Amino acid sequence: MTQRPKRLNKAWQDLREALEGLRTRIVQSEAAQLPLLEQQDPSLPWHPGIRNMLHYLALRSVDLRPLQGALSDAGLSSLGRAESHVLDSVQCTLQILYAALQMPPADFSDATAITREQGQRALTDNTLALLGSPPHQRSTHIMVTLSGDRADDADFFRRLFTAGMNIARINCAHDSPGIWRRLAEQVRTASRDTGQPCRILADLAGHKIRTGPLPDAPGVIHLRPERDRLGRLLEPARMTAMACHQASSSLPSGVDCLLLLVSGSAMPQQGEDLLCHDARGKERVLVVERVENEVITLQATQGCYFTAGNRCQSRRRRHVQGYFAGIPQSVVPLHLEIGDSLLLQSQGGPGGPALNGRPARISCTVPEVIPQLPIGQQVWVDDGKIAAVVLEQTSEGALLRITKTKPGGARLLPDRGLNFPGLALELPALSAKDLDDLGTIIPLADLVGFSFVENAGNMRSMLEALRQRQGEHLGVIAKIETASAFHHLPEILLAALGRQPMGVMIARGDLAVEVGPERLAEVQEEILWLAEAAHLPVIWATQVLEQLTKKGVISRPEFTDAAMGVRAECVMLNKGPYAVEAVHTLNDILTRMQAHQHKKFSQLRALHWGATEEPPDQWPEPPR
């Protein structure tokens, strides 16, 4: 028999000892933690994801990079794709080493190991229970946020289904219960008409901490004709007005303002010129392009600004006179620059700009958080566009100093998000609105999105709220959108595993503000890994194909980001005028990418250099 070199034999012995030590760490960690979990919660059911997640946490508690390099050099598994079957992966590698060292196979009956096949099956079953069956030829679900403006557009819903949507999201932070019901009806109807199943996620608003109101100012209509680079007119600017003799309390949809005609005035006619002075006193001519009932369309070939009270008169028929009214008021934003002070008011009511030595001020939609802000606490506003730090607590609220804006300053408007990175806020798990909304959405939805879940106690409160309302059948999506939720993710998952269908959403918008944009790429990977260890499906969310959805164009980085979403079980698109086109594109990207990637596993399908297209029937079956 050929003798192995002593150096190689020593290297394999070292690997064996290292892996045996790693296995001991994993088994001892499970033995220590599982009884504690059962003691804290006697109802804790046995679930393969619980044991495997405990194994994964033990595996990742040490730096394995040197060991991984040595394993790879020896032609063995580097444990880099062991998330779904941690202990089994270590034990299989050990058995290979025992055989190579001519040692008898080890007896590993002292611990329960989840095999790779069992882990894959558990993830598939949990995904099926939560999200339903994926469509033919695509293993990743597509979720689309619905807009209340489309609640009566049945054709829009059918086109979403045809494009590839199979989960619809209703955002309970917007619209009303009546609109939510109408959206759910449209989804169910389109599902029946197309024969395609679709689940509904109702996303609770949570404690969305936002800026309060600012004073309104008189509304302005700014007309800007389109011109080429030489200033030549390409397209006139247009506005619509309802011509009437009495003011109306509301404007019809699509109408910009009222044209109140003076007593005895006739209606303007198509082709007629209306002479007027705009808000600056500039003489302008508006041409009546079209008249439909009482709604007239006016076009301008010069830029102009109109406010309520600006008068106009026909050039040809002097008795046709009127003035503009009913222009919706607009908010005047706060202008903030680095070094400015901003008072975060503890009382409600409108804010305002700096005046007479007093700082600019704005209120907060959840005022009870303001006294909890310590001196030196960082505050991020409007998805990180503005940064500030707490200087002091006053009788009126928390005084902030602005530390970051874009060059030239930033505009602060109402209803902009406020984040306090690293601060554990003392708020109930579910807001009063959330509890009220649960009664509406339980009959409508298949899934409930738990916004701003922070810890295991929050998750238990959600499960209890569902139980009290006979909503145990709903799947729960834990939205990870704060640094605290990320750090407590294992306990959040353990609080719900096995009790009812559950998944994780990587809510990258707020999460990026909380952990920092540079760290987000790392954090989203860690969430993917831990969820796979627990055999739970993941939703890849926030700003996927955002430009395509909102503007109808796509950037190259968006393609790459969408392609990375294939590692999750579901990818979420936001609402927008081009949502159907975005679903078409995402469906194509995901269908192509599933032949190359499954979780962290790169799949080596046959490559055909120079081929322009590969027929779909040659794509390998995606792993289940």
XYZ file of C-alpha atoms in Angstrom:
624
model
C 0.000 0.000 0.000
C 1.293 3.434 -0.910
C 2.227 5.482 2.136
C 0.821 8.994 2.414
C 3.384 11.745 3.002
C 3.654 12.531 6.709
C 3.014 16.208 6.018
C -0.310 15.411 4.314
C -1.249 13.005 7.089
C -0.533 15.708 9.697
C -2.645 18.258 7.795
C -5.599 15.872 7.696
C -5.207 15.089 11.390
C -5.268 18.822 12.136
C -8.442 19.215 10.077
C -10.043 16.282 11.883
C -9.258 17.779 15.286
C -10.523 21.212 14.245
C -13.790 19.799 12.897
C -14.281 17.591 15.958
C -13.849 20.660 18.141
C -16.330 22.551 15.983
C -18.856 19.724 16.210
C -18.463 19.607 19.989
C -19.127 23.358 20.150
C -22.306 22.958 18.069
C -23.664 19.989 20.043
C -22.893 21.555 23.422
C -24.477 24.847 22.380
C -27.703 23.070 21.417
C -27.697 21.065 24.653
C -27.304 24.258 26.676
C -29.770 26.479 24.805
C -32.672 24.219 23.870
C -33.677 23.478 27.502
C -33.482 27.208 28.262
C -35.791 27.959 25.364
C -38.225 25.285 26.508
C -38.051 26.664 30.050
C -38.839 30.182 28.843
C -41.682 28.892 26.691
C -43.045 25.409 27.536
C -45.171 25.515 24.387
C -42.064 25.704 22.187
C -42.714 23.040 19.556
C -40.007 20.888 18.054
C -39.160 22.320 14.693
C -36.176 21.402 12.483
C -35.484 25.088 11.921
C -35.025 25.673 15.658
C -32.270 23.085 16.075
C -30.557 23.987 12.825
C -30.613 27.698 13.642
C -29.013 26.974 17.025
C -26.379 24.945 15.176
C -25.790 27.829 12.763
C -25.425 30.404 15.540
C -22.811 28.186 17.197
C -21.022 27.651 13.878
C -20.826 31.389 13.190
C -19.748 32.344 16.718
C -16.080 31.886 15.716
C -13.995 33.028 12.745
C -13.875 30.019 10.413
C -11.916 31.583 7.570
C -8.562 29.851 8.300
C -10.316 26.484 8.641
C -12.288 27.096 5.445
C -9.104 27.731 3.491
C -7.508 24.535 4.789
C -10.620 22.472 4.011
C -10.800 23.866 0.495
C -7.098 23.140 -0.105
C -7.751 19.532 0.914
C -10.599 19.239 -1.595
C -13.244 19.099 1.143
C -16.365 21.120 1.832
C -15.460 24.565 3.184
C -18.829 24.738 5.032
C -19.605 27.894 3.061
C -23.042 26.645 1.986
C -24.057 24.760 5.130
C -26.862 27.108 6.250
C -29.737 24.648 5.810
C -27.910 21.600 7.265
C -25.133 22.784 9.574
C -24.372 19.777 11.772
C -24.818 17.305 8.922
C -22.328 19.244 6.793
C -19.703 19.111 9.555
C -20.324 15.418 10.207
C -20.199 14.413 6.537
C -16.860 16.179 6.151
C -15.569 14.429 9.266
C -16.596 11.008 7.934
C -14.631 11.672 4.736
C -11.597 12.587 6.824
C -11.986 9.427 8.928
C -12.030 7.335 5.755
C -8.992 9.160 4.357
C -7.140 8.569 7.631
C -8.231 4.900 7.613
C -10.222 5.380 10.801
C -13.588 3.709 11.472
C -16.720 5.822 10.859
C -17.838 7.827 13.865
C -21.101 7.302 15.727
C -22.884 10.656 15.704
C -26.118 9.424 17.272
C -25.698 11.760 20.257
C -27.189 14.678 18.288
C -29.928 15.177 15.698
C -28.614 16.507 12.392
C -30.756 17.908 9.586
C -29.565 16.614 6.220
C -29.238 18.829 3.164
C -32.276 17.189 1.586
C -34.328 17.647 4.768
C -33.273 21.283 5.050
C -34.187 22.001 1.432
C -37.524 20.248 1.878
C -38.290 22.179 5.078
C -37.609 25.498 3.314
C -39.726 24.460 0.327
C -42.615 23.360 2.563
C -42.473 26.550 4.639
C -42.403 28.675 1.491
C -45.374 26.803 0.057
C -47.341 27.222 3.304
C -46.596 30.950 3.497
C -46.454 32.203 -0.092
C -48.261 29.516 -2.056
C -47.090 27.711 -5.172
C -44.679 29.593 -7.439
C -45.656 30.002 -11.086
C -44.567 27.561 -13.768
C -40.875 27.865 -14.755
C -40.093 30.379 -11.981
C -39.121 29.426 -8.443
C -39.168 32.955 -6.960
C -42.439 34.729 -6.173
C -43.123 38.312 -7.277
C -44.976 40.633 -4.908
C -46.414 43.970 -6.064
C -47.560 46.844 -3.851
C -51.029 47.977 -4.919
C -52.024 51.609 -5.321
C -55.400 52.783 -4.075
C -55.709 54.874 -7.241
C -56.105 51.616 -9.205
C -58.839 50.168 -6.999
C -61.436 50.362 -9.800
C -59.129 49.432 -12.695
C -59.914 45.743 -13.262
C -57.811 45.599 -16.431
C -54.725 46.723 -14.482
C -55.061 43.768 -12.118
C -55.477 41.295 -14.979
C -52.335 42.671 -16.634
C -50.397 42.284 -13.373
C -51.410 38.625 -13.218
C -50.511 38.052 -16.866
C -47.107 39.695 -16.323
C -46.261 37.358 -13.439
C -47.466 38.773 -10.096
C -48.484 36.106 -7.598
C -48.557 38.048 -4.297
C -50.341 41.391 -3.873
C -49.365 43.800 -1.094
C -51.796 46.235 0.529
C -49.991 48.935 2.510
C -52.164 49.824 5.501
C -50.139 53.002 6.036
C -52.058 54.458 3.083
C -55.642 54.663 1.837
C -58.660 53.523 3.879
C -60.307 50.229 4.895
C -62.826 50.713 2.099
C -60.029 50.960 -0.468
C -58.280 47.906 1.041
C -61.457 45.869 0.634
C -61.839 47.008 -2.965
C -58.208 46.127 -3.757
C -58.657 42.669 -2.224
C -61.834 42.141 -4.270
C -60.006 43.062 -7.463
C -57.192 40.615 -6.668
C -59.601 37.753 -5.951
C -61.611 38.501 -9.100
C -58.526 38.691 -11.328
C -57.239 35.463 -9.784
C -60.476 33.676 -10.674
C -60.594 35.171 -14.170
C -56.998 34.243 -15.021
C -56.901 30.951 -13.141
C -53.711 32.049 -11.386
C -53.451 31.828 -7.575
C -52.395 34.951 -5.702
C -51.986 35.615 -2.001
C -52.577 38.966 -0.329
C -50.205 40.568 2.177
C -51.685 43.303 4.360
C -48.800 45.362 5.709
C -49.520 47.037 9.054
C -48.316 50.633 9.320
C -46.564 50.139 12.666
C -45.117 53.012 14.678
C -44.063 54.926 11.586
C -42.380 57.922 13.172
C -42.655 60.849 10.778
C -42.475 64.616 10.724
C -45.685 66.500 11.457
C -47.495 69.211 9.484
C -46.183 72.551 8.255
C -48.277 75.663 7.501
C -50.016 75.834 4.148
C -49.401 78.686 1.728
C -51.599 79.901 -1.140
C -51.415 77.509 -4.046
C -49.520 78.342 -7.226
C -49.914 76.935 -10.733
C -46.664 77.197 -12.667
C -46.959 76.703 -16.416
C -43.710 75.901 -18.226
C -43.794 75.369 -21.996
C -41.299 72.880 -23.411
C -38.509 74.444 -25.489
C -35.460 73.186 -27.347
C -31.907 74.226 -26.515
C -32.278 77.363 -28.647
C -35.418 78.420 -26.814
C -37.801 77.535 -29.638
C -41.244 76.324 -28.578
C -41.739 72.566 -28.780
C -44.928 72.099 -26.764
C -47.157 74.652 -24.989
C -47.931 74.263 -21.294
C -51.482 73.287 -20.341
C -53.855 73.624 -17.413
C -57.493 72.678 -16.895
C -60.104 74.831 -15.177
C -63.775 74.373 -14.396
C -65.585 77.510 -15.576
C -68.546 78.357 -13.353
C -70.359 81.273 -11.736
C -70.289 79.876 -8.181
C -67.350 78.512 -6.212
C -67.243 74.771 -5.545
C -65.811 73.189 -2.395
C -63.980 70.497 -4.364
C -62.401 70.093 -7.772
C -63.253 67.264 -10.159
C -60.481 64.750 -10.753
C -57.862 66.036 -13.195
C -58.928 69.693 -12.900
C -56.306 72.190 -11.697
C -58.496 75.084 -10.538
C -61.727 77.032 -10.959
C -62.325 79.882 -13.395
C -65.009 81.898 -11.617
C -66.908 83.911 -14.222
C -68.181 87.339 -13.202
C -71.902 88.065 -13.235
C -73.221 88.209 -16.795
C -70.109 86.620 -18.324
C -70.495 84.030 -21.068
C -68.499 80.791 -21.266
C -65.139 80.967 -23.061
C -65.133 79.305 -26.479
C -62.649 77.032 -28.197
C -59.875 79.018 -29.906
C -60.525 82.141 -27.837
C -57.612 84.158 -26.385
C -57.831 85.072 -22.695
C -55.701 88.049 -21.656
C -54.415 88.037 -18.088
C -51.732 89.209 -15.676
C -50.017 86.454 -13.715
C -48.859 86.526 -10.074
C -45.811 88.622 -11.062
C -47.878 91.145 -13.020
C -46.624 89.782 -16.347
C -49.023 90.053 -19.294
C -49.858 86.612 -20.626
C -52.227 85.040 -23.170
C -54.016 81.755 -22.505
C -55.600 80.045 -25.510
C -58.757 77.979 -24.992
C -57.745 74.674 -26.563
C -60.817 72.633 -25.698
C -64.194 72.991 -23.941
C -65.940 69.904 -22.550
C -69.065 70.675 -20.544
C -67.745 73.189 -17.984
C -64.101 72.060 -18.100
C -61.814 74.116 -20.326
C -58.240 73.302 -21.306
C -55.962 76.338 -21.539
C -52.549 76.446 -23.168
C -49.715 78.926 -22.710
C -46.692 79.550 -24.935
C -44.899 81.566 -22.240
C -44.026 80.680 -18.658
C -46.497 81.996 -16.097
C -47.486 81.719 -12.432
C -51.119 81.882 -11.342
C -52.555 82.253 -7.848
C -56.116 82.702 -6.633
C -57.493 86.075 -7.730
C -55.538 86.473 -10.984
C -58.044 87.834 -13.525
C -58.505 87.102 -17.220
C -60.633 88.561 -20.038
C -61.383 87.534 -23.608
C -59.479 89.505 -26.232
C -62.443 89.405 -28.634
C -65.483 89.310 -26.333
C -64.882 91.778 -23.542
C -67.880 90.565 -21.536
C -66.178 87.172 -21.011
C -64.342 87.775 -17.739
C -63.361 85.818 -14.666
C -60.653 85.048 -12.141
C -58.866 81.927 -10.982
C -59.837 80.311 -7.660
C -59.750 76.977 -5.884
C -56.033 76.426 -6.453
C -55.022 73.847 -3.825
C -52.815 75.197 -1.082
C -49.243 73.945 -0.899
C -46.852 73.356 1.968
C -43.838 75.627 2.378
C -40.925 73.329 3.315
C -38.304 74.144 5.916
C -34.904 74.944 4.423
C -32.137 73.469 6.575
C -28.370 73.724 6.259
C -25.483 72.223 8.227
C -25.210 73.963 11.596
C -28.870 75.040 11.736
C -30.997 74.257 14.783
C -34.270 72.354 14.573
C -36.728 71.898 17.431
C -38.498 68.536 17.394
C -41.698 69.624 19.139
C -43.216 67.435 21.829
C -46.606 69.044 21.167
C -48.575 68.577 17.974
C -49.535 71.300 15.553
C -47.823 72.832 12.549
C -44.143 73.679 12.617
C -42.481 76.656 10.992
C -39.214 78.283 9.905
C -36.695 80.007 12.159
C -38.092 83.372 13.258
C -36.982 86.137 15.663
C -34.166 84.099 17.147
C -36.283 80.962 17.558
C -35.124 77.829 15.710
C -37.079 76.140 12.961
C -39.488 73.606 14.430
C -41.552 70.618 13.431
C -43.673 68.109 15.322
C -43.580 64.317 15.309
C -46.357 61.800 14.631
C -45.340 59.767 17.717
C -44.565 62.511 20.274
C -43.929 60.061 23.124
C -40.539 59.193 21.601
C -39.181 62.747 21.979
C -38.524 62.626 25.768
C -36.702 59.314 25.211
C -33.996 60.925 23.043
C -30.702 61.208 24.967
C -28.198 64.001 24.439
C -25.929 63.080 21.545
C -28.487 60.766 19.913
C -28.222 60.668 16.131
C -31.375 61.490 14.190
C -31.835 60.662 10.516
C -34.586 62.398 8.569
C -36.191 61.573 5.217
C -34.328 58.310 4.524
C -31.005 59.819 5.562
C -31.172 62.951 3.398
C -30.810 65.030 6.578
C -28.766 64.067 9.656
C -28.898 65.726 13.060
C -27.796 65.232 16.652
C -29.718 65.954 19.868
C -28.216 68.966 21.672
C -30.589 69.224 24.627
C -34.046 68.468 25.949
C -36.219 71.550 26.538
C -39.741 72.137 27.802
C -40.857 72.378 24.156
C -39.079 69.282 22.864
C -35.683 68.057 21.684
C -33.333 70.636 20.174
C -31.333 69.230 17.253
C -28.326 70.502 15.322
C -28.207 69.669 11.616
C -24.986 67.788 10.791
C -25.562 66.680 7.201
C -27.493 67.834 4.138
C -26.779 67.916 0.444
C -24.708 70.910 -0.769
C -26.769 74.079 -0.512
C -29.093 72.659 2.133
C -32.139 70.401 2.131
C -35.900 70.854 2.175
C -37.863 69.253 4.996
C -41.518 68.443 4.332
C -44.280 66.845 6.427
C -44.662 63.057 6.565
C -40.935 62.357 6.258
C -39.439 59.442 8.176
C -37.510 59.896 11.436
C -34.960 57.285 12.508
C -33.000 57.073 15.758
C -30.212 54.515 15.106
C -29.315 52.292 18.040
C -32.052 53.629 20.327
C -34.450 51.093 21.852
C -37.723 53.012 21.975
C -40.256 52.114 24.647
C -43.338 51.688 22.486
C -45.988 48.953 22.413
C -45.446 46.247 19.813
C -48.606 47.239 17.938
C -50.014 50.739 17.708
C -53.684 51.464 18.342
C -54.127 51.826 14.577
C -52.482 48.438 13.979
C -54.831 46.726 16.421
C -57.827 48.416 14.835
C -56.653 47.545 11.312
C -56.237 43.863 12.207
C -59.999 43.561 12.493
C -60.323 44.790 8.907
C -57.532 42.837 7.248
C -57.930 39.387 8.837
C -60.916 38.502 6.593
C -59.176 40.006 3.535
C -55.585 38.816 3.671
C -53.495 35.649 3.699
C -50.430 37.290 5.263
C -49.832 40.127 7.707
C -46.701 42.272 7.589
C -45.363 43.112 11.065
C -43.702 46.512 10.723
C -40.936 47.594 13.096
C -40.817 44.348 15.071
C -37.915 44.743 17.506
C -37.655 41.609 19.670
C -39.237 38.319 20.717
C -41.698 40.083 23.027
C -43.011 42.080 20.074
C -43.514 38.896 18.059
C -45.355 37.189 20.910
C -47.645 40.230 21.172
C -48.458 39.950 17.469
C -49.262 36.241 17.733
C -51.501 36.911 20.732
C -53.305 39.752 18.929
C -53.992 37.411 16.009
C -55.178 34.657 18.352
C -57.624 37.008 20.082
C -59.099 37.930 16.688
C -59.196 34.379 15.260
C -56.367 35.237 12.885
C -54.025 32.322 13.602
C -54.403 31.172 9.994
C -52.552 34.237 8.699
C -48.888 33.940 7.855
C -46.673 36.500 9.602
C -43.928 38.445 7.824
C -41.329 39.869 10.224
C -40.154 43.092 8.582
C -36.537 43.688 9.569
C -36.119 47.445 9.235
C -34.218 48.580 12.338
C -30.797 47.855 13.806
C -32.483 46.483 16.926
C -34.559 44.022 14.883
C -31.432 42.838 13.078
C -29.529 42.263 16.320
C -32.510 40.414 17.845
C -33.369 38.447 14.707
C -32.641 34.973 16.182
C -34.995 35.518 19.118
C -37.666 37.024 16.838
C -37.598 33.902 14.674
C -37.565 31.549 17.661
C -40.663 33.286 19.051
C -42.765 32.243 16.058
C -41.100 29.205 14.477
C -43.513 26.303 14.176
C -46.524 28.156 15.545
C -47.832 29.483 12.243
C -46.439 30.177 8.769
C -43.689 32.785 8.976
C -41.222 34.621 6.777
C -38.751 37.501 6.862
C -38.761 40.703 4.833
C -35.499 42.595 4.327
C -36.934 46.140 4.401
C -33.855 47.801 2.995
C -35.103 51.406 3.099
C -35.326 52.028 6.842
C -32.684 49.377 7.490
C -30.136 51.270 5.381
C -30.785 54.416 7.416
C -30.441 52.500 10.684
C -27.257 50.534 9.970
C -25.728 52.838 7.357
C -25.693 52.328 3.582
C -22.175 50.875 3.629
C -23.180 48.157 6.096
C -26.494 47.349 4.406
C -24.919 45.025 1.829
C -23.380 42.983 4.650
C -26.511 43.004 6.821
C -28.859 41.830 4.073
C -26.569 38.856 3.435
C -26.578 37.897 7.115
C -30.387 38.038 7.195
C -30.550 35.756 4.152
C -28.177 33.269 5.808
C -29.950 33.170 9.179
C -33.391 32.793 7.586
C -32.100 29.888 5.495
C -30.704 28.279 8.644
C -34.209 28.533 10.149
C -35.686 27.186 6.863
C -37.798 30.332 6.466
C -38.628 32.168 3.223
C -37.252 35.672 2.641
C -38.788 38.647 0.824
C -36.240 40.903 -0.924
C -37.832 44.351 -0.703
C -37.457 48.116 -1.182
C -36.590 49.973 -4.389
C -36.246 46.908 -6.610
C -36.453 48.208 -10.216
C -37.534 51.527 -8.698
C -36.757 53.727 -11.705
C -38.516 51.334 -14.053
C -41.601 51.199 -11.817
C -41.773 54.965 -11.282
C -40.403 56.417 -14.538
C -40.474 53.652 -17.118
C -36.674 53.540 -17.536
C -34.142 51.217 -15.941
C -30.555 51.673 -14.802
C -27.839 49.034 -15.043
C -27.393 48.741 -11.243
C -31.117 47.973 -10.953
C -30.697 44.925 -13.201
C -27.969 43.569 -10.926
C -29.922 44.250 -7.741
C -33.005 42.519 -9.132
C -30.886 39.541 -10.205
C -29.520 39.205 -6.655
C -33.115 38.849 -5.470
C -33.227 35.315 -6.907
C -31.535 34.157 -3.684
C -34.724 35.051 -1.815
C -38.052 33.252 -2.108
C -39.895 36.435 -3.080
C -38.996 39.829 -4.584
C -41.191 42.852 -3.882
C -41.893 45.725 -6.264
C -43.291 49.054 -5.142
C -46.283 50.745 -6.716
C -45.872 53.003 -9.715
C -47.340 53.889 -13.118
C -45.124 51.286 -14.832
C -45.704 48.428 -12.385
C -46.860 46.006 -15.098
C -43.722 46.633 -17.163
C -41.589 46.147 -14.041
C -43.243 42.775 -13.338
C -42.544 41.675 -16.938
C -38.872 42.620 -16.577
C -38.464 41.072 -13.133
C -40.118 37.851 -14.284
C -37.600 37.609 -17.136
C -34.605 38.346 -14.870
C -35.615 35.840 -12.184
C -36.439 33.093 -14.678
C -33.007 33.437 -16.259
C -31.083 33.725 -12.984
C -32.603 30.666 -11.304
C -30.585 28.490 -13.681
C -27.397 30.053 -12.296
C -28.038 30.654 -8.592
C -29.866 29.017 -5.696
C -29.267 30.716 -2.366
C -25.435 30.845 -2.023
C -25.036 27.925 -4.415
C -23.736 28.830 -7.882
C -25.147 26.336 -10.375
C -22.979 25.395 -13.327
C -25.409 24.846 -16.156
C -23.985 24.365 -19.634
C -22.814 27.611 -21.228
C -23.096 28.202 -24.959
C -20.663 30.945 -25.895
C -21.880 33.045 -28.776
C -25.488 31.883 -28.562
C -27.929 34.789 -28.545
C -30.707 32.994 -26.726
C -31.249 29.673 -25.019
C -34.656 28.025 -25.439
C -36.549 27.840 -22.143
C -36.976 24.065 -22.455
C -33.194 23.671 -22.064
C -33.101 25.412 -18.685
C -32.411 23.046 -15.791
C -35.233 22.425 -13.369
C -34.783 24.821 -10.403
C -33.991 23.161 -7.064
C -36.978 22.624 -4.805
